[in-house]
GROMACS .gro file of C-alpha atoms in nm:
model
  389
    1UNK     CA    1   0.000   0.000   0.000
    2UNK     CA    2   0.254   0.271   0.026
    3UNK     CA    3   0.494   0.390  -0.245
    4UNK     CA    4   0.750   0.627  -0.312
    5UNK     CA    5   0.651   1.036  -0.212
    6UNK     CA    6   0.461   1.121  -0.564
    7UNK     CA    7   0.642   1.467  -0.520
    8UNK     CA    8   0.923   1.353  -0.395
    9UNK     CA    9   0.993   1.184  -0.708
   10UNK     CA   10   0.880   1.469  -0.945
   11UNK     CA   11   1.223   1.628  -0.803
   12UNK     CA   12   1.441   1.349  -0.921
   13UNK     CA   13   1.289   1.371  -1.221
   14UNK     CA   14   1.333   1.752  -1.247
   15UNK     CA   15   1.746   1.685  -1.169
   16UNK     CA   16   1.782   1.415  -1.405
   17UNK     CA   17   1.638   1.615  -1.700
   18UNK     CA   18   1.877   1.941  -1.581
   19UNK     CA   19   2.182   1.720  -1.576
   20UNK     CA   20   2.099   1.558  -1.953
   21UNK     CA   21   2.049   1.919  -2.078
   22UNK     CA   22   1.736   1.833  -2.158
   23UNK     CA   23   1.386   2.152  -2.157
   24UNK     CA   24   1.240   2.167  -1.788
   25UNK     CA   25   0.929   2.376  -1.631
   26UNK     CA   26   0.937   2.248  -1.266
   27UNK     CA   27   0.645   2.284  -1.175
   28UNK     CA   28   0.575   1.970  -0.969
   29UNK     CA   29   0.722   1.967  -0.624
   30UNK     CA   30   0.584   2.224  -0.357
   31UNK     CA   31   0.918   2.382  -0.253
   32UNK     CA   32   0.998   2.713  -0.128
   33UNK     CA   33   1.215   2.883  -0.321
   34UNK     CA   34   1.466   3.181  -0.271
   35UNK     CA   35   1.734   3.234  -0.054
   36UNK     CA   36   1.674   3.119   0.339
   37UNK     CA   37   1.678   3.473   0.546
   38UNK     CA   38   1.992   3.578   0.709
   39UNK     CA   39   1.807   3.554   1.039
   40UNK     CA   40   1.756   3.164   1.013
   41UNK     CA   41   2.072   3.159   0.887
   42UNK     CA   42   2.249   3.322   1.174
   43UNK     CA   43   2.106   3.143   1.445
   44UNK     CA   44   2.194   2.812   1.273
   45UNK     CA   45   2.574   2.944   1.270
   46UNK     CA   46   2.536   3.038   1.612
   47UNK     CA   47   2.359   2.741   1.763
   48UNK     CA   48   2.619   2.549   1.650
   49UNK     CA   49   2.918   2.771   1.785
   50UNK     CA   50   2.731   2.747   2.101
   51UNK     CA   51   2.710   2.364   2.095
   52UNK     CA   52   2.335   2.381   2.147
   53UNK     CA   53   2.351   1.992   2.075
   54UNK     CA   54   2.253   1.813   2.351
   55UNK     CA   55   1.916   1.585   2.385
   56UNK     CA   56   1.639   1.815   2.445
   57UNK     CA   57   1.289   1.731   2.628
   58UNK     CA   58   1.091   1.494   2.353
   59UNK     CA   59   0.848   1.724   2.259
   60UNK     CA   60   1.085   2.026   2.233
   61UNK     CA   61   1.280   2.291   2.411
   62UNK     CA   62   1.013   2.488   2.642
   63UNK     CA   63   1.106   2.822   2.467
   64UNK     CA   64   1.041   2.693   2.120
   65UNK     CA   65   0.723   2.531   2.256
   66UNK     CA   66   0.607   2.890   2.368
   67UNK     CA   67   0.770   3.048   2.029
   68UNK     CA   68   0.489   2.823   1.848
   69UNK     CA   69   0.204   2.944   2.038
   70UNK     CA   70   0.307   3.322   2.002
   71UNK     CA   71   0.325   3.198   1.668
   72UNK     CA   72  -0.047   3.127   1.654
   73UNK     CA   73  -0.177   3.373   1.845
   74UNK     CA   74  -0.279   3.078   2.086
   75UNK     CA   75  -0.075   3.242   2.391
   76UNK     CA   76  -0.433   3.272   2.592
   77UNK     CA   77  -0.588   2.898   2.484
   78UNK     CA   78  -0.286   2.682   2.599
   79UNK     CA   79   0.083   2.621   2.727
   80UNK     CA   80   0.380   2.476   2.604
   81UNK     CA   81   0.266   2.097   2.753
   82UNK     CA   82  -0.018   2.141   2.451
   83UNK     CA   83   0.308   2.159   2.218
   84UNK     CA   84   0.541   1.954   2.030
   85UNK     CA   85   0.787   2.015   1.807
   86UNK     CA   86   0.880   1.749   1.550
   87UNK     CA   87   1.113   1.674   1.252
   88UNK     CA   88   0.887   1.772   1.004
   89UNK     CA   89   0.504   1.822   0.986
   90UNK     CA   90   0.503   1.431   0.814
   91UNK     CA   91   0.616   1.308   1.181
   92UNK     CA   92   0.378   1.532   1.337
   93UNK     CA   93   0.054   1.379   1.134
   94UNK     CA   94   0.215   1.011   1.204
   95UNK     CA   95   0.232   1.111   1.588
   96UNK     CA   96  -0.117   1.194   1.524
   97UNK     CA   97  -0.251   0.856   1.399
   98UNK     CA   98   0.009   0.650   1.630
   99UNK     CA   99  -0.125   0.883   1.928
  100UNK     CA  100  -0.540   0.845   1.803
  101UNK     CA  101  -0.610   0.552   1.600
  102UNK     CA  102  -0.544   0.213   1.656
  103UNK     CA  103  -0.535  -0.118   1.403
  104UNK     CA  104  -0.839  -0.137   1.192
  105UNK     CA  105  -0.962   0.266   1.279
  106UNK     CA  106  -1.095   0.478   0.982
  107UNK     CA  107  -0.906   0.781   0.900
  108UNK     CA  108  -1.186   1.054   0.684
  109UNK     CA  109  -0.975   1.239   0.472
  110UNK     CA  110  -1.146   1.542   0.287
  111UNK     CA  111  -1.196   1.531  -0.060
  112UNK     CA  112  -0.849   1.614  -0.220
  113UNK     CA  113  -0.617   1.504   0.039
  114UNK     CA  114  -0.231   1.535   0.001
  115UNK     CA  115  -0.031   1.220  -0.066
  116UNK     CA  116   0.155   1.158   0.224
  117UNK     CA  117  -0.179   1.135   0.408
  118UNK     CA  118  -0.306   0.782   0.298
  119UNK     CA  119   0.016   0.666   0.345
  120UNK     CA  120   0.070   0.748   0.657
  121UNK     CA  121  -0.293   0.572   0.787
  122UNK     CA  122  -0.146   0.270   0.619
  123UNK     CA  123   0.162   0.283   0.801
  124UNK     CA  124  -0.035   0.255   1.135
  125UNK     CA  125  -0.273  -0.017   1.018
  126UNK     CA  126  -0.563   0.260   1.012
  127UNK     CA  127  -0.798   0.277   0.690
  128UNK     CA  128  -0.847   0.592   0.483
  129UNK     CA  129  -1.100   0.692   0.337
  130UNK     CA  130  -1.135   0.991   0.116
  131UNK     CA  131  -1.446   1.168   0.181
  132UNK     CA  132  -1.573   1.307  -0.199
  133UNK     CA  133  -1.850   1.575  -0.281
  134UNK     CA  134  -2.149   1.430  -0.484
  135UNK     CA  135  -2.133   1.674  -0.720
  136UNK     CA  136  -1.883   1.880  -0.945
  137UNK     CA  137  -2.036   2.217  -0.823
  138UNK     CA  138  -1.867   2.190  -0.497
  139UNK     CA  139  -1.529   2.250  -0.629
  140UNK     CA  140  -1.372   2.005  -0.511
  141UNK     CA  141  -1.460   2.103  -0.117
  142UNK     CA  142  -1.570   1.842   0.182
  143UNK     CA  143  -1.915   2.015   0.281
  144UNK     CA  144  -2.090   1.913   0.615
  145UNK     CA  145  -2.335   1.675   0.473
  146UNK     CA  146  -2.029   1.486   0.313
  147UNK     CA  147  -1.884   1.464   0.600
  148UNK     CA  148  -2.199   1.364   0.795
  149UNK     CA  149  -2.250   1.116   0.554
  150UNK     CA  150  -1.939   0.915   0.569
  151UNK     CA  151  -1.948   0.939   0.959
  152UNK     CA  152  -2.257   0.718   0.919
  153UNK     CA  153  -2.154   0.511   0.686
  154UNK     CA  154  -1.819   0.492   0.881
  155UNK     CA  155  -1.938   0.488   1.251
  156UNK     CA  156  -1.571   0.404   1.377
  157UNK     CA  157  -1.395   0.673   1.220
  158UNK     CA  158  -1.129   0.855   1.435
  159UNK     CA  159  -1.048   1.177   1.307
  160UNK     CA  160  -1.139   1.355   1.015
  161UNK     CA  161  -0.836   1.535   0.838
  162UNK     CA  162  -0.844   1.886   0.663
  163UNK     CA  163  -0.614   2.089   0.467
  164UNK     CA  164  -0.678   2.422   0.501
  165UNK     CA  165  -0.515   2.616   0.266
  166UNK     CA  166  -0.575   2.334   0.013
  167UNK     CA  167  -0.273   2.139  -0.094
  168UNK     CA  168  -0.362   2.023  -0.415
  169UNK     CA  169  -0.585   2.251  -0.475
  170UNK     CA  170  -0.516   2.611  -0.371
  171UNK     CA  171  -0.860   2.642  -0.223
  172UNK     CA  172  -0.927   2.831   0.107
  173UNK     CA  173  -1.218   2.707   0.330
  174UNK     CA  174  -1.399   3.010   0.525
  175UNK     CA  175  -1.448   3.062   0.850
  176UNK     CA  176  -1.793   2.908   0.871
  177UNK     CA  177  -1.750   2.596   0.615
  178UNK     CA  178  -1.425   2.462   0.851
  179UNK     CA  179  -1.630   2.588   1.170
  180UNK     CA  180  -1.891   2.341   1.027
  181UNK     CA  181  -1.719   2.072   0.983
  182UNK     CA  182  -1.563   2.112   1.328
  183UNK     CA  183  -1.879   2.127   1.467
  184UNK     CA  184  -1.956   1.805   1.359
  185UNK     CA  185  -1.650   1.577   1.436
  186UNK     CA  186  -1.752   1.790   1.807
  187UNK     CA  187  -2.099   1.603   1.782
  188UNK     CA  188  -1.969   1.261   1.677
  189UNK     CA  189  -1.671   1.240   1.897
  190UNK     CA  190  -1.425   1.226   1.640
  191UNK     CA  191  -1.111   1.427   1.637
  192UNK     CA  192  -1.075   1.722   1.361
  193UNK     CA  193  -0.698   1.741   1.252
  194UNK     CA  194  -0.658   2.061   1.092
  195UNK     CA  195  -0.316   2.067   0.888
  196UNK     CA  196  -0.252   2.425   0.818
  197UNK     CA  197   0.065   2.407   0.699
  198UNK     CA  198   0.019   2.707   0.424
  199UNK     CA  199  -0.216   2.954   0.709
  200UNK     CA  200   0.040   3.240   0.591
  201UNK     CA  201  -0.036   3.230   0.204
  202UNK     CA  202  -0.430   3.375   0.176
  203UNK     CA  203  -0.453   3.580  -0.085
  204UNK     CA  204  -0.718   3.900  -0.147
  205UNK     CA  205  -0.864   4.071   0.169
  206UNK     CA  206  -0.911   3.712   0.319
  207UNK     CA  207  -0.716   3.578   0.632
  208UNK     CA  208  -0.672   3.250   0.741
  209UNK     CA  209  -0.972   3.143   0.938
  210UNK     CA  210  -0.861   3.045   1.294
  211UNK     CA  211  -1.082   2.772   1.437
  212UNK     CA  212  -1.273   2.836   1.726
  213UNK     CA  213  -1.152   2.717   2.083
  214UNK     CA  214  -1.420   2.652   2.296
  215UNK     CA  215  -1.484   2.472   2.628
  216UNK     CA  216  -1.638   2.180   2.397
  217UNK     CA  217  -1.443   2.196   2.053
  218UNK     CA  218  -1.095   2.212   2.243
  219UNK     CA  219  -1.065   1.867   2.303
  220UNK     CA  220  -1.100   1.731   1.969
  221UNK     CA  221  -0.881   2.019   1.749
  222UNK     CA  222  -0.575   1.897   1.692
  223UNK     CA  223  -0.333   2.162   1.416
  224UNK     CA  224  -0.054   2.070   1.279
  225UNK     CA  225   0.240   2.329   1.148
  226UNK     CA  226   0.554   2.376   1.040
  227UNK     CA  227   0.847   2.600   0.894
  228UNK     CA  228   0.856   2.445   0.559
  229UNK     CA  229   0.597   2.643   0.307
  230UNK     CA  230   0.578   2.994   0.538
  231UNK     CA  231   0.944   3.062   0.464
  232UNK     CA  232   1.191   3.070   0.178
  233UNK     CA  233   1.372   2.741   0.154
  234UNK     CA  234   1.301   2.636   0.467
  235UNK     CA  235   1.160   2.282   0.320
  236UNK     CA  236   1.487   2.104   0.473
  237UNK     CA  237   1.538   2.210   0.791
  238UNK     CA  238   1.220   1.964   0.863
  239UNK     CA  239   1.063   2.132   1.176
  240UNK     CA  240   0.658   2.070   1.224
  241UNK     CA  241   0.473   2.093   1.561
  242UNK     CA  242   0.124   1.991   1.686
  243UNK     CA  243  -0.084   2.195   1.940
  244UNK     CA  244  -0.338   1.955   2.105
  245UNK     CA  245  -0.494   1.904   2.425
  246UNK     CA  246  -0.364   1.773   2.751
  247UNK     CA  247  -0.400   1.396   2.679
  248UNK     CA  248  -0.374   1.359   2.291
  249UNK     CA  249  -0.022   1.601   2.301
  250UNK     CA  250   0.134   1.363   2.608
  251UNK     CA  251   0.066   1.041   2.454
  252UNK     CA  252   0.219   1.224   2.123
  253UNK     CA  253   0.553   1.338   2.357
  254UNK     CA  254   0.541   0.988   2.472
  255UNK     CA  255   0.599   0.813   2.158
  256UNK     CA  256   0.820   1.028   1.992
  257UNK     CA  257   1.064   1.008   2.329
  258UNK     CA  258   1.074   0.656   2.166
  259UNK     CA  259   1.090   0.643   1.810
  260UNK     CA  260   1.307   1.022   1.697
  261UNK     CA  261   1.380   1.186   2.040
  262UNK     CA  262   1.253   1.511   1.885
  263UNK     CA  263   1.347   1.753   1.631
  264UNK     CA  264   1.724   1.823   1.578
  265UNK     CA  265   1.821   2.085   1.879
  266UNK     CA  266   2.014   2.347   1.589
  267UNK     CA  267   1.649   2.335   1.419
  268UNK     CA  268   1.437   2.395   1.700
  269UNK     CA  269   1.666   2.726   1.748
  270UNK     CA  270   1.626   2.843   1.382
  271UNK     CA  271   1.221   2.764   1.471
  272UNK     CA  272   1.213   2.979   1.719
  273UNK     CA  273   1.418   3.277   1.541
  274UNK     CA  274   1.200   3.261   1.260
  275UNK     CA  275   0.885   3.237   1.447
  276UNK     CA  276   1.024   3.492   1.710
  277UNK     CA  277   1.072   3.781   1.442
  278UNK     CA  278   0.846   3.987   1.265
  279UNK     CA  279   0.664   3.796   0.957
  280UNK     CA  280   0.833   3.935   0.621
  281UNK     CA  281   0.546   3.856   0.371
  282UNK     CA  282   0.727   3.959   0.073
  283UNK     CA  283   0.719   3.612  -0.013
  284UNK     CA  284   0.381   3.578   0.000
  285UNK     CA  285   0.329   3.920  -0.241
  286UNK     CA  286   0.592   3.768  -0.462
  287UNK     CA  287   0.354   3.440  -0.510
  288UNK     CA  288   0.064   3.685  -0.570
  289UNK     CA  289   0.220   3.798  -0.832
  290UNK     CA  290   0.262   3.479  -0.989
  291UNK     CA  291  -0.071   3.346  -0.902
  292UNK     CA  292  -0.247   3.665  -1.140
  293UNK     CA  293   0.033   3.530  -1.424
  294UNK     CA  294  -0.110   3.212  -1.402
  295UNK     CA  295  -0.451   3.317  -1.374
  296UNK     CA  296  -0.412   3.523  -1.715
  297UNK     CA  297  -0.200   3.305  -1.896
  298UNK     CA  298  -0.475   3.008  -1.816
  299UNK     CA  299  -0.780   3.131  -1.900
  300UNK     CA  300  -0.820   3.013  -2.271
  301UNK     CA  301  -0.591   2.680  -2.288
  302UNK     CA  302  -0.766   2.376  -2.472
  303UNK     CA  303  -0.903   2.155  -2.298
  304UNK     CA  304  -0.806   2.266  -1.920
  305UNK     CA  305  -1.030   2.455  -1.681
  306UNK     CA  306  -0.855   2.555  -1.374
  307UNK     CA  307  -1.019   2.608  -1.030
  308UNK     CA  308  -0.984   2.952  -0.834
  309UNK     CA  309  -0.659   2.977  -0.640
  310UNK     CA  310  -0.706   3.134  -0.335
  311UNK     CA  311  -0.436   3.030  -0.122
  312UNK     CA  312  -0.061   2.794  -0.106
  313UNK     CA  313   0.096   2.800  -0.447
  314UNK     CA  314  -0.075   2.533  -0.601
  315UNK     CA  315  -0.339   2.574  -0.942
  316UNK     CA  316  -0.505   2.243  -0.971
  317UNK     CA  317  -0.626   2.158  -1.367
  318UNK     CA  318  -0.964   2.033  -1.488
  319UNK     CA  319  -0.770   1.793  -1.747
  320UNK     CA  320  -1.061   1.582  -1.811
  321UNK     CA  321  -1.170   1.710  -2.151
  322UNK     CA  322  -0.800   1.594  -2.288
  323UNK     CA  323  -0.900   1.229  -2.205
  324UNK     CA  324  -0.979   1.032  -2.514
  325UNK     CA  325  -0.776   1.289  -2.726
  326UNK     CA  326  -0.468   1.159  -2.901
  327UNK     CA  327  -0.106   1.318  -2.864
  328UNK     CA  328   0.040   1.401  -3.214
  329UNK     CA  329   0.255   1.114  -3.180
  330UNK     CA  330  -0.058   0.942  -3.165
  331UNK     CA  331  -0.103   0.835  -2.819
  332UNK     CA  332  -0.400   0.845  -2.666
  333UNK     CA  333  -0.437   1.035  -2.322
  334UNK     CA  334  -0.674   0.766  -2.117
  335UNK     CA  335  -0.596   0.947  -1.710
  336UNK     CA  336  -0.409   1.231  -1.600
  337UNK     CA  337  -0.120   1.023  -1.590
  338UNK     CA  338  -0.102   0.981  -1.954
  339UNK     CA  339  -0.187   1.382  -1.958
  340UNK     CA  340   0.159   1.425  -1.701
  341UNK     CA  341   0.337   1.227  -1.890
  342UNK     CA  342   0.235   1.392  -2.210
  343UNK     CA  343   0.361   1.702  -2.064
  344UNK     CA  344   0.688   1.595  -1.954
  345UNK     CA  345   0.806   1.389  -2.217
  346UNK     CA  346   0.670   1.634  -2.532
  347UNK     CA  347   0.742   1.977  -2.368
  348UNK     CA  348   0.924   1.902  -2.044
  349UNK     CA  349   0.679   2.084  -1.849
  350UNK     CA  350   0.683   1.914  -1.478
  351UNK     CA  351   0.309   1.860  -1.314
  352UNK     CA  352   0.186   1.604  -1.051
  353UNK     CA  353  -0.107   1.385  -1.135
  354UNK     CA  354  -0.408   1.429  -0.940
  355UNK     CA  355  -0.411   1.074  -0.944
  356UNK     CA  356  -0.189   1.112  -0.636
  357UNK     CA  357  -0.419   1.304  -0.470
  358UNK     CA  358  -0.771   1.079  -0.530
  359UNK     CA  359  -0.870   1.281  -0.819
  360UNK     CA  360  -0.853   1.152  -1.116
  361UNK     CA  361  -0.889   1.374  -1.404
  362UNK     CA  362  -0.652   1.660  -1.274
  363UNK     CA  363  -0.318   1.775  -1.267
  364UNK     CA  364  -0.190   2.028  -0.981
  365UNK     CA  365   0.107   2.253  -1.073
  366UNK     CA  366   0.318   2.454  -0.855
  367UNK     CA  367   0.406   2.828  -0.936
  368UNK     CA  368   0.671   2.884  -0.646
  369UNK     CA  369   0.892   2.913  -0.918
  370UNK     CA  370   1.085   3.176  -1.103
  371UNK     CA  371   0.817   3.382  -1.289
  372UNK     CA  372   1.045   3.348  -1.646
  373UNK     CA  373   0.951   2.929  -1.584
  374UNK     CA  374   0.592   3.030  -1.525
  375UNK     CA  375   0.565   3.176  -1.877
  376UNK     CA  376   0.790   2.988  -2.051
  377UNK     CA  377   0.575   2.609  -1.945
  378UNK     CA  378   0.247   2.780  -1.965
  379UNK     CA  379   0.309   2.873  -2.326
  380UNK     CA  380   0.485   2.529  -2.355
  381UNK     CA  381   0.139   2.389  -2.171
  382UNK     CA  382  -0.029   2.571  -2.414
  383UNK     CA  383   0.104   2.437  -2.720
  384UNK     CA  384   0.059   2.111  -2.569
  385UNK     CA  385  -0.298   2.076  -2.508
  386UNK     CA  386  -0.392   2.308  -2.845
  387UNK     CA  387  -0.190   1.960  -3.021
  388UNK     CA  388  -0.400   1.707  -2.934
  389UNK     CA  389  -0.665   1.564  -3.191
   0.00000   0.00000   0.00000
């Protein structure tokens, strides 16, 4: 059941082309790119002239644990024991299912989930399942009677899992559609994970809608974050943390005193440096930028309809009117992996399947990239699609 990061291996793919001299448009793996701020960079230099290597406590140095929660804003709703900091926000979602769900468990995962999730159910015997809209008109979003309806059809589901800002998909859920669908893993005693790994990249007048913390929803939000997508290159230096309550974030300090000790100690000081400072958002006006670029340069190609981006870096492609077309080689396009492939091999522009993600159909492409690559594969994507017979 598990194989190989889909992502992951779009980057190989990327360096083997660039090394045979071959045409490239990367625009497959989610990476920050840029330089890494002199801040980060300083306190790495430093921590390790101060020999800040010793074991810390499991679930992080208490300072970095309180650096999270400034962070968050969630200074007033817990303390530092509701923290831990892990290698990565992967780690932190397996502490999640290790810490929750136990052999045999469901896992609801909403409708486009990223694919590391599945995986990572698998790898602790749990079952996921992908909870889908019944129709088209939803874009693509998990609405409350979805999710009502696979509670009852899955009565010993766990948690439900939501990425909010969408990774595939770009999409932002408001305020009141994630409130919703809090609400009702509250009802049904279920546990709503909310991975918002991308809360910093909402574009327009939007923000990132916090979820509410109340006497009776506390106990069952568990968020999951990390330094990776906020911050220029930062992808690496795999930090993540979970805030939790009492019970769920011991047993998750528990196991991970057992099976990683923690996050790396020169890490958890770059965490806290970055999160300490003030947040530079020209990153996130840079990717602006690029999102109107692609939203221009996208509006008329063949074949494709692409779904509003709103937030991440991601524009996720309505491919399905290329399937049953033929390539002018004279292949014929049958899923989006024949469409990928199409792309890569033809025109060298990199995309991930949506195959990966449980959507057949669809291809997502990532515009955290330099905006010349933007225009050169979207005119290369162009070409492509305006090709096929």
């Amino acid at each position: 059941k598990l194989r190989p990061s889909l992502t992951l291996e779009l980057k190989q793919i990327v360096l083997k082309r660039r090394r045979q001299n071959k045409p490239v448009f990367d625009f497959g793996l989610g990476e920050t790119k840029g330089h890494l701020s002199q801040t980060l960079k300083n306190e790495a230099f430093q921590a390790v002239s101060r020999e800040d290597t010793y074991y810390t406590h499991p679930a992080g140095m208490p300072e970095v644990r309180r650096s999270v929660l400034k962070w968050l804003n969630l200074e007033s709703s817990y303390s530092e024991d509701n923290v831990v900091v892990s290698g990565g926000a992967k780690q932190c979602l397996l502490n999640t299912f290790l810490a929750i769900c136990n052999p045999g468990d469901t896992v609801l995962l909403s409708s486009c989930p990223w694919v590391s999730y599945a995986p990572l159910a698998y790898s602790v015997h749990a079952t996921p399942v992908v909870v889908r809209p019944l129709t088209d008109e939803q874009g693509l979003r998990t609405t409350p009677d979805d999710l009502e309806r696979a509670i009852d059809s899955f009565p010993g589901a766990k948690l439900f899992l939501l990425n909010n800002p969408c990774n595939p998909t770009g999409q932002v859920y408001t305020k009141q559609e994630q409130d919703a669908l809090l609400d009702i893993c509250v009802k049904n005693r279920i546990y709503f994970v909310l991975d918002r790994l991308y809360w910093k990249i909402v574009y327009g007048a939007e923000e990132f809608p916090e979820p509410k913390l109340t006497p009776e929803t506390k106990p069952w939000i568990i968020q999951v974050d990390g330094l990776s997508k906020n911050f220029r290159r930062a992808g690496g230096l795999r930090a993540g943390w979970t805030v939790a309550d009492d019970d769920v974030s011991a047993a998750m300090a528990n196991l991970q005193s057992h099976h990683s000790s923690g996050a790396s100690t020169i890490t958890q000081k770059v965490v806290a440096a970055a999160l300490n400072a003030e947040y530079d958002d020209e990153m996130v006006r840079d990717l602006d930028r690029k999102r109107a670029v692609v939203q221009t340069m996208t509006v008329d190609i063949p074949h494709v309809e692409v779904l509003p981006m709103q937030g991440a870096f991601y524009s996720f492609w309505n491919v399905r009117a290329a399937l049953g077309k033929t390539t002018p080689g004279g292949c014929l396009l049958s899923s989006a992996d024949d469409v990928a492939r199409y792309l890569l091999d033809e025109f060298g522009v990199v995309t991930a399947s949506g195959t990966g993600f449980y959507q057949e159909g669809f291809l997502r492409l990532s515009y955290h990239i330099p905006m010349h690559e933007i225009k050169g594969g979207l005119e290369a994507a162009r070409k492509a699609f305006s090709e096929l017979r």
